[in-house]
CSV table of C-alpha atoms in Angstrom, one decimal:
chain,number,residue,atom,x,y,z
B,1,MET,CA,23.1,19.0,48.0
B,2,GLY,CA,25.3,21.5,49.6
B,3,ASP,CA,24.5,24.6,51.6
B,4,ARG,CA,24.6,26.9,48.6
B,5,GLU,CA,21.9,24.9,46.8
B,6,ALA,CA,19.8,24.8,50.0
B,7,ASP,CA,20.0,28.6,50.3
B,8,ARG,CA,18.8,28.9,46.7
B,9,LEU,CA,15.8,26.9,47.4
B,10,ASP,CA,15.2,28.7,50.7
B,11,VAL,CA,15.4,25.4,52.6
B,12,PRO,CA,17.6,25.2,55.7
B,13,ALA,CA,20.5,22.7,55.2
B,14,THR,CA,20.2,19.9,57.4
B,15,SER,CA,22.0,16.6,58.0
B,16,ASP,CA,20.4,13.2,57.5
B,17,ASN,CA,19.6,12.8,61.2
B,18,SER,CA,18.3,16.3,61.8
B,19,GLU,CA,14.6,16.9,62.3
B,20,PRO,CA,12.7,18.8,59.7
B,21,ALA,CA,11.9,22.3,60.2
B,22,SER,CA,8.4,23.0,61.2
B,23,ASP,CA,5.7,24.3,58.8
B,24,GLY,CA,5.6,27.5,60.7
B,25,GLU,CA,9.1,28.4,59.8
B,26,TYR,CA,8.3,28.4,56.1
B,27,LEU,CA,5.2,30.5,56.7
B,28,SER,CA,6.8,33.0,58.8
B,29,ASP,CA,10.1,33.4,57.0
B,30,GLU,CA,9.0,33.3,53.4
B,31,GLY,CA,5.5,34.7,53.8
B,32,LEU,CA,3.9,31.9,51.7
B,33,PRO,CA,0.1,31.8,51.4
B,34,SER,CA,-1.9,29.6,53.6
B,35,LEU,CA,-1.7,26.1,52.2
B,36,ASP,CA,-2.6,22.6,53.2
B,37,THR,CA,0.1,21.5,55.7
B,38,ARG,CA,0.3,18.1,54.0
B,39,ILE,CA,1.5,19.7,50.7
B,40,LEU,CA,4.3,21.4,52.7
B,41,ARG,CA,5.3,18.2,54.5
B,42,ILE,CA,5.4,16.4,51.2
B,43,LEU,CA,7.7,19.0,49.7
B,44,HIS,CA,10.0,19.0,52.7
B,45,ARG,CA,10.3,15.1,53.0
B,46,THR,CA,10.9,14.9,49.2
B,47,LEU,CA,13.7,17.4,49.5
B,48,ARG,CA,15.2,15.5,52.5
B,49,ASP,CA,14.9,12.1,50.7
B,50,LEU,CA,16.5,13.4,47.6
B,51,GLY,CA,19.3,15.0,49.6
B,52,SER,CA,20.1,11.7,51.4
B,53,LEU,CA,20.0,9.9,48.0
B,54,GLY,CA,22.4,12.5,46.5
B,55,ASP,CA,25.0,11.9,49.2
B,56,GLU,CA,25.2,8.1,48.6
B,57,HIS,CA,27.5,6.5,46.2
B,58,LEU,CA,25.3,6.6,43.1
B,59,GLY,CA,26.0,6.4,39.4
B,60,GLU,CA,26.6,9.6,37.5
B,61,ASN,CA,23.3,9.3,35.4
B,62,LEU,CA,21.2,8.7,38.6
B,63,ARG,CA,22.9,11.7,40.4
B,64,THR,CA,22.1,13.9,37.4
B,65,LYS,CA,18.5,13.0,37.4
B,66,ILE,CA,18.2,13.6,41.2
B,67,SER,CA,19.7,17.0,40.7
B,68,LYS,CA,17.1,17.8,38.0
B,69,GLN,CA,14.2,16.6,40.2
B,70,ARG,CA,15.4,18.8,43.1
B,71,GLU,CA,15.6,21.8,40.8
B,72,SER,CA,12.0,21.1,39.7
B,73,LEU,CA,10.9,21.1,43.3
B,74,GLY,CA,12.7,24.4,43.7
B,75,ARG,CA,10.7,25.8,40.8
B,76,VAL,CA,7.6,24.6,42.5
B,77,LEU,CA,8.4,26.5,45.7
B,78,ASP,CA,9.1,29.6,43.6
B,79,LYS,CA,5.6,29.4,42.1
B,80,TRP,CA,4.0,29.2,45.5
B,81,ARG,CA,6.0,32.2,46.8
B,82,ARG,CA,4.4,34.5,44.0
B,83,PRO,CA,1.4,36.5,45.0
B,84,PRO,CA,-1.7,34.3,44.9
B,85,VAL,CA,-4.0,34.6,41.8
B,86,PRO,CA,-7.7,34.4,42.5
B,87,ASP,CA,-8.9,31.0,41.7
B,88,SER,CA,-12.5,29.9,41.5
B,89,SER,CA,-11.5,26.2,42.4
B,90,PRO,CA,-8.6,26.3,44.9
B,91,ARG,CA,-9.5,22.7,46.0
B,92,ARG,CA,-9.0,21.4,42.5
B,93,ALA,CA,-5.6,23.2,42.0
B,94,ARG,CA,-4.4,21.9,45.4
B,95,GLN,CA,-5.4,18.3,44.5
B,96,HIS,CA,-3.8,18.5,41.2
B,97,LEU,CA,-0.5,19.7,42.9
B,98,GLN,CA,-0.6,17.1,45.5
B,99,ARG,CA,-1.0,14.3,42.9
B,100,ALA,CA,1.9,15.7,40.9
B,101,LEU,CA,4.2,15.9,44.0
B,102,THR,CA,3.2,12.4,45.2
B,103,GLU,CA,4.1,10.9,41.7
B,104,LEU,CA,7.4,12.9,41.7
B,105,LYS,CA,8.2,11.7,45.2
B,106,ALA,CA,7.5,8.1,44.3
B,107,THR,CA,9.7,8.4,41.3
B,108,ALA,CA,12.6,10.0,43.3
B,109,ARG,CA,12.5,7.1,45.8
B,110,LEU,CA,13.1,4.5,43.1
B,111,PRO,CA,16.6,3.0,43.5
B,112,HIS,CA,17.2,2.1,39.9
B,113,THR,CA,17.6,4.3,36.8
B,114,PRO,CA,15.5,2.0,34.5
B,115,ARG,CA,12.5,2.3,36.8
B,116,VAL,CA,12.8,6.0,36.8
B,117,LEU,CA,12.9,6.0,33.0
B,118,ALA,CA,9.9,3.7,32.8
B,119,SER,CA,7.9,6.0,35.0
B,120,GLY,CA,8.9,9.0,32.8
B,121,ILE,CA,7.9,7.0,29.7
B,122,GLU,CA,4.6,6.2,31.2
B,123,LEU,CA,3.8,9.8,32.1
B,124,ALA,CA,4.9,10.9,28.5
B,125,ALA,CA,2.5,8.2,27.1
B,126,LYS,CA,-0.3,9.6,29.1
B,127,ALA,CA,0.4,13.1,28.0
B,128,SER,CA,0.6,12.1,24.3
B,129,GLY,CA,-2.6,10.3,24.7
B,130,ARG,CA,-4.3,13.4,26.0
B,131,VAL,CA,-2.9,15.4,23.1
B,132,ARG,CA,-4.1,12.8,20.6
B,133,GLN,CA,-7.5,12.9,22.0
B,134,PHE,CA,-7.5,16.7,21.9
B,135,GLY,CA,-6.3,16.8,18.3
B,136,GLU,CA,-9.1,14.2,17.3
B,137,ARG,CA,-11.7,16.3,18.8
B,138,ARG,CA,-10.5,19.4,17.1
B,139,VAL,CA,-10.3,17.6,13.7
B,140,ARG,CA,-13.7,16.1,14.1
B,141,ARG,CA,-15.2,19.4,15.0
B,142,LEU,CA,-13.5,21.1,12.1
B,143,VAL,CA,-14.6,18.4,9.5
B,144,THR,CA,-17.8,17.2,10.8
B,145,GLY,CA,-19.0,19.9,13.1
B,146,ASP,CA,-19.4,17.5,16.0
B,147,ASN,CA,-16.7,16.4,18.4
B,148,ALA,CA,-18.3,12.9,18.9
B,149,ARG,CA,-18.7,12.0,15.2
B,150,ARG,CA,-15.9,10.1,13.5
B,151,VAL,CA,-14.5,11.5,10.3
B,152,ARG,CA,-14.8,8.2,8.5
B,153,ASP,CA,-18.4,7.9,9.3
B,154,TYR,CA,-19.0,11.5,8.0
B,155,LEU,CA,-17.1,10.8,4.8
B,156,ALA,CA,-19.0,7.5,4.3
B,157,THR,CA,-22.3,9.5,4.4
B,158,GLN,CA,-20.9,12.3,2.2
B,159,ARG,CA,-19.6,10.1,-0.6
B,160,LYS,CA,-23.1,8.6,-1.1
B,161,LYS,CA,-24.5,12.0,-2.1
B,162,PRO,CA,-25.1,12.4,-5.8
B,163,THR,CA,-23.2,15.6,-6.1
B,164,ILE,CA,-20.1,14.0,-4.4
B,165,VAL,CA,-20.4,10.9,-6.6
B,166,ARG,CA,-20.6,12.8,-9.8
B,167,ALA,CA,-17.5,14.9,-8.7
B,168,MET,CA,-15.5,11.8,-7.8
B,169,ASP,CA,-16.4,10.1,-11.1
B,170,LYS,CA,-15.2,13.1,-13.1
B,171,PHE,CA,-12.0,13.2,-11.2
B,172,GLY,CA,-11.6,9.5,-11.7
B,173,PHE,CA,-12.2,9.9,-15.4
B,174,LEU,CA,-9.5,12.6,-15.6
B,175,TRP,CA,-7.0,10.5,-13.6
B,176,GLY,CA,-7.6,7.4,-15.7
B,177,VAL,CA,-7.1,9.2,-19.0
B,178,PHE,CA,-4.1,11.1,-17.7
B,179,GLY,CA,-2.4,8.0,-16.4
B,180,LEU,CA,-2.9,6.1,-19.7
B,181,VAL,CA,-1.6,9.0,-21.9
B,182,THR,CA,1.4,9.5,-19.7
B,183,THR,CA,2.2,5.9,-19.9
B,184,GLU,CA,2.1,5.9,-23.7
B,185,TYR,CA,4.3,9.0,-23.7
B,186,MET,CA,6.9,7.4,-21.5
B,187,ILE,CA,7.0,4.2,-23.5
B,188,LEU,CA,7.4,6.0,-26.9
B,189,SER,CA,9.6,8.9,-25.9
B,190,HIS,CA,11.6,7.8,-22.9
B,191,PRO,CA,11.7,4.0,-22.8
B,192,SER,CA,14.9,3.9,-20.7
B,193,LYS,CA,13.2,5.9,-17.9
B,194,PHE,CA,9.8,4.0,-18.1
B,195,TYR,CA,10.8,2.1,-14.9
B,196,GLY,CA,10.6,5.4,-13.1
B,197,TRP,CA,7.2,6.1,-14.2
B,198,TYR,CA,6.1,2.6,-13.4
B,199,MET,CA,7.2,3.1,-9.7
B,200,VAL,CA,5.6,6.6,-9.4
B,201,ALA,CA,2.3,5.4,-11.1
B,202,MET,CA,2.1,2.1,-9.1
B,203,GLY,CA,2.9,3.8,-5.8
B,204,THR,CA,0.2,6.3,-6.4
B,205,TYR,CA,-2.4,3.7,-7.4
B,206,LEU,CA,-1.6,1.5,-4.4
B,207,GLY,CA,-1.4,4.5,-2.0
B,208,ALA,CA,-4.8,5.7,-3.1
B,209,ARG,CA,-6.3,2.2,-2.8
B,210,TYR,CA,-5.1,1.5,0.8
B,211,PRO,CA,-7.4,3.8,2.7
B,212,TYR,CA,-10.4,2.9,0.6
B,213,TYR,CA,-9.8,-0.9,1.1
B,214,LYS,CA,-9.1,-0.4,4.9
B,215,PHE,CA,-12.5,1.4,5.2
B,216,LYS,CA,-14.3,-1.3,3.3
B,217,LYS,CA,-12.7,-4.1,5.3
B,218,TRP,CA,-11.0,-5.3,2.2
B,219,GLY,CA,-7.4,-4.8,3.6
B,220,TYR,CA,-6.6,-8.4,3.3
B,221,PHE,CA,-6.9,-8.1,-0.5
B,222,LEU,CA,-3.7,-6.0,-0.4
B,223,LEU,CA,-1.9,-9.2,0.5
B,224,ASP,CA,-2.9,-11.0,-2.8
B,225,PHE,CA,-0.4,-12.2,-5.3
B,226,CYS,CA,-0.7,-9.2,-7.7
B,227,TYR,CA,0.6,-6.9,-4.9
B,228,TYR,CA,3.4,-9.3,-4.1
B,229,ALA,CA,4.4,-9.1,-7.8
B,230,GLN,CA,4.6,-5.3,-7.5
B,231,VAL,CA,6.9,-5.7,-4.5
B,232,CYS,CA,9.2,-8.0,-6.5
B,233,ASN,CA,9.3,-5.4,-9.3
B,234,PHE,CA,10.3,-2.6,-6.9
B,235,LEU,CA,13.0,-4.8,-5.4
B,236,GLN,CA,14.3,-5.7,-8.8
B,237,VAL,CA,14.6,-2.0,-9.8
B,238,LEU,CA,15.9,-0.6,-6.6
B,239,VAL,CA,18.0,-3.4,-5.2
B,240,PHE,CA,18.8,-5.8,-8.0
B,241,PRO,CA,18.8,-3.9,-11.3
B,242,SER,CA,21.1,-6.2,-13.1
B,243,ASN,CA,20.2,-9.6,-11.6
B,244,CYS,CA,19.0,-11.7,-14.5
B,245,GLU,CA,17.6,-14.5,-12.3
B,246,PHE,CA,15.4,-12.1,-10.2
B,247,PHE,CA,14.3,-10.1,-13.3
B,248,LYS,CA,13.2,-13.3,-15.1
B,249,VAL,CA,11.0,-14.2,-12.0
B,250,CYS,CA,9.4,-10.7,-12.3
B,251,PHE,CA,9.1,-11.3,-16.1
B,252,GLY,CA,7.3,-14.6,-15.5
B,253,PHE,CA,4.9,-13.0,-13.0
B,254,ALA,CA,4.1,-10.1,-15.3
B,255,VAL,CA,3.4,-11.9,-18.6
B,256,GLY,CA,2.0,-15.0,-16.9
B,257,PRO,CA,-0.5,-14.9,-14.1
B,258,LEU,CA,-1.0,-11.2,-13.9
B,259,LEU,CA,-2.0,-10.7,-17.7
B,260,ALA,CA,-4.0,-13.9,-17.6
B,261,ALA,CA,-6.0,-12.5,-14.7
B,262,VAL,CA,-7.1,-9.6,-16.9
B,263,VAL,CA,-8.8,-12.1,-19.2
B,264,LEU,CA,-10.1,-14.6,-16.8
B,265,TRP,CA,-11.3,-12.1,-14.2
B,266,ARG,CA,-12.8,-9.7,-16.7
B,267,ASN,CA,-10.9,-6.6,-15.6
B,268,SER,CA,-12.6,-3.5,-17.1
B,269,LEU,CA,-11.1,-0.2,-18.1
B,270,VAL,CA,-13.8,2.1,-16.9
B,271,PHE,CA,-12.2,5.6,-16.8
B,272,HIS,CA,-14.6,7.2,-14.4
B,273,ASP,CA,-14.1,4.4,-11.8
B,274,HIS,CA,-10.7,4.8,-10.1
B,275,GLU,CA,-11.0,1.3,-8.6
B,276,LYS,CA,-11.4,-0.4,-12.0
B,277,VAL,CA,-8.6,1.7,-13.4
B,278,THR,CA,-6.3,0.8,-10.6
B,279,THR,CA,-7.2,-2.9,-11.0
B,280,VAL,CA,-6.3,-2.8,-14.8
B,281,MET,CA,-3.1,-0.9,-14.1
B,282,ILE,CA,-2.0,-3.4,-11.4
B,283,HIS,CA,-2.3,-6.3,-13.9
B,284,THR,CA,-1.1,-4.7,-17.1
B,285,LEU,CA,1.5,-2.0,-16.2
B,286,PRO,CA,4.0,-4.7,-14.9
B,287,SER,CA,3.9,-6.4,-18.3
B,288,TRP,CA,4.8,-3.1,-20.1
B,289,HIS,CA,7.6,-2.5,-17.6
B,290,VAL,CA,9.3,-5.8,-18.3
B,291,LEU,CA,8.5,-5.6,-22.0
B,292,VAL,CA,10.4,-2.3,-22.3
B,293,ALA,CA,13.3,-3.4,-20.1
B,294,ARG,CA,13.7,-6.8,-21.8
B,295,PHE,CA,13.3,-5.8,-25.4
B,296,HIS,CA,14.7,-2.3,-25.3
B,297,THR,CA,17.3,-2.9,-28.0
B,298,ASP,CA,14.7,-4.7,-30.3
B,299,PHE,CA,12.1,-1.9,-30.3
B,300,TRP,CA,14.6,1.0,-30.1
B,301,PRO,CA,17.9,-0.1,-31.8
B,302,THR,CA,19.1,3.4,-32.3
B,303,ASN,CA,18.6,4.4,-28.6
B,304,THR,CA,21.9,3.7,-26.9
B,305,ASP,CA,20.7,5.0,-23.5
B,306,LEU,CA,19.6,1.7,-21.8
B,307,GLY,CA,19.0,3.3,-18.4
B,308,ARG,CA,19.2,1.5,-15.0
B,309,LEU,CA,17.8,-1.7,-16.3
B,310,GLY,CA,19.9,-1.9,-19.5
B,311,GLY,CA,21.7,-5.0,-18.4
B,312,VAL,CA,18.6,-7.3,-18.4
B,313,SER,CA,18.2,-6.9,-22.2
B,314,SER,CA,21.3,-9.1,-22.6
B,315,CYS,CA,20.2,-11.8,-20.1
B,316,PRO,CA,20.1,-15.5,-21.2
B,317,SER,CA,16.7,-16.8,-22.3
B,318,PHE,CA,14.0,-17.9,-19.9
B,319,GLY,CA,14.7,-21.6,-19.0
B,320,LEU,CA,13.7,-24.4,-16.8
B,321,ALA,CA,15.6,-23.1,-13.9
B,322,ASP,CA,13.9,-19.7,-14.2
B,323,TYR,CA,10.5,-21.5,-14.3
B,324,ARG,CA,11.4,-23.3,-11.1
B,325,ASN,CA,12.6,-20.0,-9.5
B,326,ALA,CA,9.3,-18.4,-10.3
B,327,LEU,CA,7.3,-21.3,-8.8
B,328,VAL,CA,9.5,-21.2,-5.6
B,329,ALA,CA,8.9,-17.5,-5.3
B,330,TYR,CA,5.2,-18.0,-5.7
B,331,MET,CA,5.1,-20.7,-3.1
B,332,LEU,CA,7.0,-18.4,-0.6
B,333,TRP,CA,4.2,-15.9,-1.1
B,334,GLN,CA,1.6,-18.6,-0.6
B,335,LEU,CA,3.3,-19.8,2.6
B,336,ALA,CA,3.5,-16.3,4.0
B,337,TYR,CA,-0.2,-15.6,3.1
B,338,PHE,CA,-1.3,-18.8,4.8
B,339,LEU,CA,0.7,-18.0,8.0
B,340,LYS,CA,-0.8,-14.5,8.0
B,341,THR,CA,-4.5,-15.4,7.4
B,342,GLU,CA,-4.8,-18.8,8.9
B,343,VAL,CA,-2.3,-18.6,11.9
B,344,LEU,CA,-1.5,-15.2,13.0
B,345,ASP,CA,-4.8,-13.5,12.2
B,346,ALA,CA,-7.0,-16.6,12.4
B,347,ALA,CA,-8.8,-15.4,15.5
B,348,HIS,CA,-9.4,-11.9,14.2
B,349,LEU,CA,-10.8,-13.2,10.9
B,350,ASP,CA,-13.0,-15.8,12.5
B,351,GLY,CA,-14.4,-13.1,14.9
B,352,ASP,CA,-15.4,-10.8,12.1
B,353,PRO,CA,-17.1,-12.5,9.1
B,354,SER,CA,-17.5,-9.1,7.4
B,355,ILE,CA,-13.7,-8.9,6.7
B,356,GLN,CA,-13.1,-10.0,3.1
B,357,THR,CA,-10.2,-12.1,1.8
B,358,SER,CA,-9.6,-13.7,-1.5
B,359,LEU,CA,-10.5,-17.1,-0.2
B,360,ARG,CA,-13.9,-15.9,1.1
B,361,TRP,CA,-14.5,-14.0,-2.1
B,362,LEU,CA,-13.7,-16.9,-4.4
B,363,ALA,CA,-15.6,-19.4,-2.2
B,364,LEU,CA,-18.8,-17.4,-2.0
B,365,ASP,CA,-19.0,-16.0,-5.5
B,366,THR,CA,-20.9,-18.9,-7.1
B,367,GLU,CA,-21.6,-17.1,-10.4
B,368,ARG,CA,-17.8,-16.7,-11.1
B,369,PRO,CA,-16.6,-19.1,-13.9
B,370,ILE,CA,-13.5,-20.0,-11.9
B,371,HIS,CA,-15.6,-20.9,-8.9
B,372,GLN,CA,-17.8,-23.2,-11.1
B,373,LEU,CA,-14.8,-24.7,-12.8
B,374,VAL,CA,-13.0,-25.7,-9.5
B,375,LEU,CA,-16.2,-27.0,-8.0
B,376,TRP,CA,-16.8,-29.1,-11.1
B,377,VAL,CA,-13.3,-30.6,-11.1
B,378,MET,CA,-13.6,-31.4,-7.3
B,379,LYS,CA,-16.8,-33.2,-7.9
B,380,ARG,CA,-15.4,-35.1,-10.8
B,381,LEU,CA,-12.4,-36.2,-8.7
B,382,ARG,CA,-14.9,-37.2,-5.9
B,383,LEU,CA,-13.2,-34.9,-3.5
B,384,MET,CA,-16.6,-33.2,-2.9
B,385,ARG,CA,-20.1,-34.5,-2.8
B,386,ARG,CA,-22.6,-33.6,-5.5
B,387,ASP,CA,-24.6,-31.5,-3.2
B,388,GLU,CA,-21.6,-30.0,-1.3
B,389,ALA,CA,-20.7,-26.3,-1.7
B,390,PHE,CA,-17.5,-24.5,-0.8
B,391,ASP,CA,-17.3,-23.2,2.9
B,392,PRO,CA,-14.5,-20.7,3.5
B,393,THR,CA,-14.3,-21.7,7.1
B,394,THR,CA,-13.4,-25.3,6.5
B,395,VAL,CA,-9.9,-26.8,6.0
B,396,LYS,CA,-10.9,-28.6,2.9
B,397,THR,CA,-12.0,-25.4,1.1
B,398,LYS,CA,-8.8,-23.7,2.1
B,399,LEU,CA,-6.7,-26.4,0.8
B,400,ILE,CA,-8.6,-26.7,-2.4
B,401,PHE,CA,-8.2,-23.1,-3.3
B,402,MET,CA,-4.6,-23.0,-2.4
B,403,ALA,CA,-4.0,-26.0,-4.7
B,404,SER,CA,-6.0,-24.5,-7.5
B,405,GLN,CA,-4.1,-21.2,-7.3
B,406,LEU,CA,-0.8,-23.0,-7.5
B,407,VAL,CA,-2.0,-25.0,-10.5
B,408,PHE,CA,-3.2,-21.8,-12.1
B,409,THR,CA,0.1,-20.1,-11.6
B,410,ALA,CA,2.1,-23.0,-12.9
B,411,LEU,CA,0.1,-23.3,-16.1
B,412,MET,CA,0.2,-19.5,-16.7
B,413,LEU,CA,4.0,-19.5,-16.3
B,414,LEU,CA,4.5,-22.1,-19.1
B,415,PRO,CA,4.3,-19.5,-21.9
B,416,ALA,CA,7.0,-17.4,-20.4
B,417,PRO,CA,9.9,-19.1,-22.2
B,418,LEU,CA,8.3,-18.6,-25.5
B,419,LEU,CA,7.3,-15.0,-24.8
B,420,ASP,CA,10.9,-14.3,-23.6
B,421,ARG,CA,12.3,-15.5,-27.0
B,422,SER,CA,10.0,-13.3,-29.1
B,423,SER,CA,9.6,-9.7,-28.6
B,424,SER,CA,6.7,-9.4,-31.2
B,425,LEU,CA,4.8,-12.3,-29.6
B,426,CYS,CA,5.2,-10.8,-26.0
B,427,ALA,CA,4.1,-7.4,-27.4
B,428,LEU,CA,1.0,-8.9,-29.0
B,429,TRP,CA,0.2,-10.8,-25.8
B,430,CYS,CA,0.4,-7.6,-23.8
B,431,VAL,CA,-1.7,-5.6,-26.3
B,432,PHE,CA,-4.3,-8.4,-26.4
B,433,ALA,CA,-4.8,-8.4,-22.6
B,434,PHE,CA,-5.1,-4.6,-22.6
B,435,ALA,CA,-7.6,-4.8,-25.5
B,436,VAL,CA,-9.7,-7.3,-23.4
B,437,ALA,CA,-9.8,-4.8,-20.6
B,438,VAL,CA,-10.8,-1.9,-23.0
B,439,TYR,CA,-13.5,-4.2,-24.5
B,440,ASN,CA,-14.9,-5.0,-21.0
B,441,GLY,CA,-15.0,-1.3,-20.2
B,442,GLY,CA,-16.9,-0.6,-23.4
B,443,GLU,CA,-19.4,-3.3,-22.5
B,444,PHE,CA,-19.8,-1.9,-19.1
B,445,TYR,CA,-20.5,1.7,-20.5
B,446,ILE,CA,-23.0,0.4,-23.1
B,447,GLU,CA,-24.7,-2.5,-21.3
B,448,VAL,CA,-24.6,-1.4,-17.7
B,449,PHE,CA,-23.6,2.2,-17.3
B,450,SER,CA,-26.3,3.7,-19.6
B,451,ARG,CA,-29.1,2.0,-17.5
B,452,ARG,CA,-27.5,2.1,-14.2
B,453,TYR,CA,-25.7,5.5,-13.6
B,454,TYR,CA,-28.8,7.8,-13.4
B,455,ARG,CA,-31.0,5.1,-11.7
B,456,GLN,CA,-28.9,5.5,-8.6
B,457,PHE,CA,-30.0,9.2,-8.3
B,458,GLU,CA,-33.7,8.5,-8.7
B,459,GLU,CA,-35.7,10.2,-6.0
B,460,GLY,CA,-36.4,8.0,-2.9
B,461,PRO,CA,-38.8,8.6,0.0
B,462,PRO,CA,-39.4,12.2,0.9
B,463,GLY,CA,-36.6,13.7,3.0
B,464,GLU,CA,-34.1,11.0,1.9
B,465,GLU,CA,-31.4,11.1,-0.7
B,466,ALA,CA,-31.0,8.4,-3.2
B,467,SER,CA,-28.4,5.7,-2.1
B,468,CYS,CA,-25.7,4.9,-4.4
B,469,THR,CA,-25.2,1.4,-2.9
B,470,GLU,CA,-28.4,-0.3,-3.9
B,471,LEU,CA,-27.7,-1.0,-7.5
B,472,PRO,CA,-28.6,-3.7,-10.0
B,473,ARG,CA,-26.5,-6.8,-10.0
B,474,ASP,CA,-23.9,-7.1,-12.7
B,475,GLU,CA,-20.5,-8.6,-13.2
B,476,HIS,CA,-18.7,-5.5,-12.0
B,477,GLU,CA,-20.1,-5.5,-8.5
B,478,ASP,CA,-18.0,-5.3,-5.3
B,479,PRO,CA,-16.7,-8.3,-3.6
B,480,PRO,CA,-19.5,-10.3,-1.8
B,481,SER,CA,-20.3,-10.0,1.9
B,482,GLN,CA,-20.1,-13.0,4.1
B,483,GLY,CA,-23.2,-15.2,3.3
B,484,THR,CA,-23.9,-13.7,-0.1
B,485,SER,CA,-23.0,-14.8,-3.6
B,486,GLN,CA,-22.3,-11.5,-5.3
B,487,GLY,CA,-19.0,-11.1,-6.9
B,488,THR,CA,-16.6,-8.6,-8.6
B,489,SER,CA,-14.3,-8.1,-11.4
B,490,GLN,CA,-12.3,-5.3,-9.7
B,491,GLY,CA,-11.6,-6.1,-6.1
B,492,THR,CA,-8.9,-8.7,-6.3
B,493,SER,CA,-6.6,-10.5,-8.6
B,494,GLN,CA,-5.6,-14.0,-9.2
B,495,GLY,CA,-3.9,-14.3,-5.9
C-alpha cells in the first residue's frame, strides 16, 4: 500500500522494518474513544502484515483480495472514530469485534488463495446456518405458535381432527372426479395432445404423494417399478418421441405389469381418498397414454393431427426383440433397486425397522394372496420348511421376492404382442382393468365406508378427540409396520 492509501486510513506509512506507532499516537491524533489496547494492536499488526504481503510478488487475484481486506479494516477504523453510542454491554461488543478481527487476521496471513476462499466459504456456511435457523423459528411460530414445535408434528396432530379429515376427504373427492372427467375429455376431444395431460396429471399426482410418503417413512415405495415406468414414459415423450423400440418397452410396461397390478393388488377407485385415486391413476393412466398414441389412426381416422407421438402409430408390431428389451429394462431397474436398498442404504434401513419398503411389505403381509402363493410355491419346491415364514432381513427372502417379481413381470409381458396387434383387444383390457378398480371402490363404499367412516369420529375419553388411525382392519389398510401383518391395496405397486 502506498502513502496515499495510508493517509486515507489515517495510519502512518511505515516500511517493513519500522517499528509500529504507539497506541497513544492513535488516541491523541484521532481522538478515538478509550478501547482495549489489544484491539488496537491487532488492527495495527494486521495492517502492517497486509502491507508486507502486498509488496511481495503475488498473483493478481491474491493482491486484489488483500486490497479488499485492507479496505474493510479501514471501514472498521472509521466506525470506531464515530461518536460512541451508549451500549449496555460494551464487553460483549468488544469481544465480538476482537473475534472478528482475529479471524480476519488469520485469513489475511494465509499464503494461498484456495485457503482464503475456503475460509470465506466456511464463514458463509455459518451465516447461512444462522439464517436458516432464524427462518425455521419464525415459520414454526407463525404456523404452530411455538418456536420449538416442528411444523410436521403440528400438521400430524391437526390432520387427525375430524373437521380436518372431512375437509381433506371433500377436497380429495373433488380432485378425483375432476381428474377423471378431464382425462375423458382429453381422450375424446384432443387425443393428439393427451400425452401433455398425462405428464401434467402424473407430475401432480407424484408431487402430491412425495411429502406424504416421506412423512410416513414410505419414501422407498417411490423407488418401485410403477414409478420407474412413469420415468420411462416421460423420457419417451420428451427425449425419444419417435423411437419405436423405446416406445414398445413403455407399451409393454403399461399394458402388462402395471394393469395386471390393478387386478391382483385390488386397487380401488375411492374418490374421497386421494391416495387411492393416485394409486389407480399411476397404474391405469400409462395404459391410456400408450393406447391413444399407438392406435391414434384406428380410433380417430379423420383426425390428421397426430401430435408429437404421431410416429409411433406406424411402428412395427411388438416382437420377440421388444419382449427381450422390456425384460432387460426391468432387470436394470431391479439391479438399481437392489444396489440402493441392499448396498448403499443397507445400514440406514437395518437401523430403522419402521421404514417401509416393498420387500418388507410383501414379506410381512401374510393375508395378501400373492404372499400366500409365493410361500406355497417355495414350500412345494422345498426351498422353505413347512413351518418357515418370510423374514425380510434374510438373504433368502430377498432373493425369493426378487425372483418372484421377475417371473411376474415376464408372465405379464407375454400378452403384449397380442395387445399391440389388436386395438380393440387392447382397449377392452384397459377398460376391464379400470372397471375392476371402480368395482373395488364401490365395494369399499358399501362394505367398509358405510360402517367405518363415522365410527372414527365417535367420542373418546373426556377431553380427547377421536383418533382417525385406530380403525377396523380391512383390505384397504395402510402398509404394515415392522412386526405386523396388516397390508394395503394402495401403498405400492407390483414393483
